[in-house]
Amino acid sequence: MHSNLASAAVVPRPLAGRPVLSPGMKRALARFGWAVVSVGLFTGLWELLWAIGWADPKLLPPPHVFLGNIPDQARFFNTATRWQIGVNPADGPSPYEAVLITIGATAMRVFVGLLIAAVLSIATGVLIRYFGLFEKLVLPTITLLSPVSPIAWLPVAIFIFGIGNAPAIFMVVVALFFHMVLSTISQIDNVSRAFINVARTMGATKRQIYARVIIPAILPQLLIVLRLNLFGAWMVVLVAESTGVGFGLGQVIMMARNTFNPSLVFFTIALIGLLGFLSDWLLRLVQRRVLYWVPETAGVLRGL
Amino acid sequence: MGSETYADWSSQDAVVCRGVGKTWAEGTARAHEALRGIDLDIAPGEFVVLLGPSGCGKSTLLYLIAGLERQTEGRIWAFRDPVEGPSPDRSLIFQETSLFPWLTVWQNVSFGLSIRGAPEAERRAVAREALARVGLAEAMEKRPDELSGGMRQRVAVARALAMRPKVLLMDEPFAALDVQTRAKMQDFLLDVWRDSGASVLFVTHHIDEAVALADRVVVFTARPGRIKSIIPVNLPRPRDPFSPEGEALRRLLTAELQGEVDRAFAEQEALAG
Ligand SMILES: Nc1ncnc2c1ncn2[C@@H]1O[C@H](COP(=O)(O)OP(=O)(O)OP(=O)(O)O)[C@@H](O)[C@H]1O
Ligand SMILES: [Mg+2]
């Protein structure tokens, strides 16, 4: 059977035996390759500046220094779990585990916050357009609060929730909520009249029109808004963590600053960059799954 | 057809319009009269074509008959009942593409049934039948953006047919198509119309289209739209557009329309300047 397959494969394909990549895989690989080249260029420049003595390794340690000794850096991660009452510091998580726990904690706050913000703001926006009274009661306050910087909410988060996960998640929700409610409303107002009229001529009720026309029609734009706010969410969580909201990457950075440890700062920055990149990719994946009907415009733009 | 009294709304006509007018944004500074004094009767199974310059209120009249907008003057009846809102009996095919991009072709076609809570098997069956009638049976599982413009309009026609409407309101459905495709679509529409027995009110500003399709052509004046003339067409179908009768009709309609197009153009230029 094996020889059978082999002989069958030899004739039509010049690349027989080698796995053939789908065009999509090839494109993804190419994009990844360019990302590696881009980052490589940046780090190469940095290393060069260090090699000729322009970058002081005490202030701007080059990547081979701050990435060179990961266990050494990892000591500083997830100190909270190791300091918990009743836990012997020696029994705590290993340095690598500590890094993973810290990253996991921060990422969890970002994504839980995003999820809560998305559900809450879409629901609020839809209710505002659905019920006139609700709009009159709620919209002015939301419009008033939307320009307030999320950083201004930080003390409020700590007053209400103390320390732990809750205030960091609260910060993400607050940072996104007002903006996304207003965006939801404007998306609803921009839904094509023809779509709504089609549903009306077929006898759809107001509820059916909202559930089956308006919400699917506004989803693509809202997911884009969510993606645009993803980096904002990361930023807000880092700020929340750095003011002593428990443990996490933000807290590590703050500690690195206070103990003057540039290597640790850059190590954490590298982690945050990587995570931000990965989470954007993840959200794009979700977007493609949920919004299967939205054509990809990137191809058109690249052709310009 | 029909006297000028209001009493004859009890006639069997599919659509009766009496003194219908529409002023958009009435009572505001932006008030804008689109239609004035429209008297129009459409018999069951009749094919009526509305012809008029751009902006004269053709779409507006379809919206009023569909029940999507309220007239500001006059009254409209459909099969004895006053038109008070949209009804599945009166399907409107819109000027712009209006297929839901998040649904497949068959889900689009059976959208009206799903609104009524019909089970999937029934919805599929109805969609398959309606799509077969427009020659798109194999496109069931496709998404609208995988179709060409002409196919999309045919799906829109299938969606309207799936509701088994008694009145089919069509707003320049083939305007974006090339001449040959449009001719094909017209033939196909005539077949569908004959099978369904519905009345059709068809808006266009192509004179050839009116010549090919109409039992009667209603020519509108420039805005505010009024009925300038109603021209019966008693030519057997399929029609040869180059026959002497076809030529004569085309010349007549061109003459009827020409002055109105000039007026509409002058007005729009004045507004823009
Ligand atoms: N929703 C609306 N609100 C206000 N004015 C409108 C609205 N819809 C149409 N109008 C106005 O009513 C007039 C008639 O518009 P309508 O769309 O009925 O023209 P039309 O005959 O269909 O034109 P076309 O052939 O270009 O489609 C136009 O002057 C237009 O500006
Ligand atoms: Mg129109």
XYZ file of C-alpha atoms in Angstrom, chain B residues 151-264:
114
model
C -27.666 36.747 -9.696
C -28.187 38.844 -6.571
C -31.156 40.589 -8.144
C -32.591 37.216 -9.125
C -32.212 36.037 -5.534
C -34.024 39.191 -4.440
C -36.824 38.315 -6.874
C -36.905 34.763 -5.481
C -37.115 36.149 -1.960
C -40.086 38.287 -2.969
C -41.756 35.337 -4.741
C -41.289 33.059 -1.720
C -43.781 35.251 0.110
C -46.358 34.480 -2.613
C -47.258 38.155 -2.896
C -50.329 39.389 -4.726
C -48.540 42.595 -5.653
C -44.891 42.719 -6.659
C -43.354 46.176 -6.375
C -40.056 46.430 -8.223
C -37.834 49.483 -7.948
C -35.413 49.569 -10.894
C -34.299 46.012 -10.128
C -32.197 45.614 -13.256
C -30.760 49.129 -13.472
C -27.214 48.029 -12.677
C -27.095 45.277 -15.305
C -25.696 45.360 -18.821
C -28.121 45.500 -21.743
C -27.972 41.798 -22.645
C -28.334 40.583 -19.068
C -31.173 43.015 -18.582
C -32.986 41.618 -21.621
C -32.581 38.099 -20.214
C -33.856 39.205 -16.826
C -36.884 40.825 -18.463
C -37.788 37.599 -20.264
C -37.369 35.666 -17.075
C -39.448 38.189 -15.134
C -42.283 37.893 -17.645
C -42.244 34.096 -17.176
C -42.301 34.411 -13.419
C -45.053 37.011 -13.583
C -47.226 34.809 -15.806
C -46.738 31.821 -13.461
C -47.449 33.736 -10.280
C -50.488 35.698 -11.419
C -49.369 38.650 -9.258
C -49.768 42.278 -10.234
C -46.481 44.000 -10.920
C -45.667 47.661 -10.475
C -42.270 48.132 -12.064
C -40.207 51.319 -11.842
C -37.646 52.156 -14.476
C -36.222 55.055 -16.372
C -35.307 52.905 -19.341
C -37.832 53.372 -22.133
C -36.818 50.040 -23.703
C -37.678 48.278 -20.486
C -41.131 49.855 -20.442
C -41.670 48.808 -24.073
C -40.635 45.231 -23.339
C -42.676 44.712 -20.192
C -45.709 46.900 -19.715
C -49.442 46.348 -20.072
C -49.637 50.049 -19.261
C -46.959 52.688 -18.946
C -47.487 55.458 -16.399
C -45.371 58.504 -17.212
C -44.541 60.829 -14.335
C -43.784 64.525 -14.439
C -40.708 65.997 -12.802
C -40.922 66.643 -9.076
C -43.419 66.894 -7.484
C -44.343 63.720 -9.310
C -47.777 63.727 -10.937
C -49.135 61.377 -13.544
C -48.539 62.985 -16.906
C -50.067 60.265 -19.050
C -51.048 56.623 -18.961
C -50.246 54.743 -22.151
C -51.757 51.287 -22.735
C -49.559 48.822 -24.616
C -51.489 46.213 -26.540
C -48.627 44.340 -28.160
C -48.367 40.564 -27.854
C -45.414 39.171 -25.911
C -42.636 38.301 -26.579
C -42.195 41.713 -28.115
C -39.848 42.682 -30.862
C -38.421 46.052 -29.831
C -37.600 46.811 -33.475
C -41.084 46.173 -34.836
C -42.846 49.285 -36.196
C -45.241 49.290 -33.217
C -42.315 49.017 -30.820
C -40.536 51.885 -32.560
C -43.671 54.028 -32.469
C -44.180 53.358 -28.769
C -40.577 54.152 -28.008
C -40.863 57.436 -29.917
C -44.050 58.328 -28.058
C -42.570 57.571 -24.637
C -39.384 59.479 -25.482
C -41.421 62.526 -26.408
C -43.536 62.239 -23.254
C -40.460 61.956 -21.090
C -38.146 64.453 -22.743
C -39.670 67.656 -21.417
C -39.876 66.235 -17.922
C -36.252 65.138 -17.879
C -35.212 68.628 -18.989
C -37.330 70.186 -16.257
C -35.990 67.846 -13.610
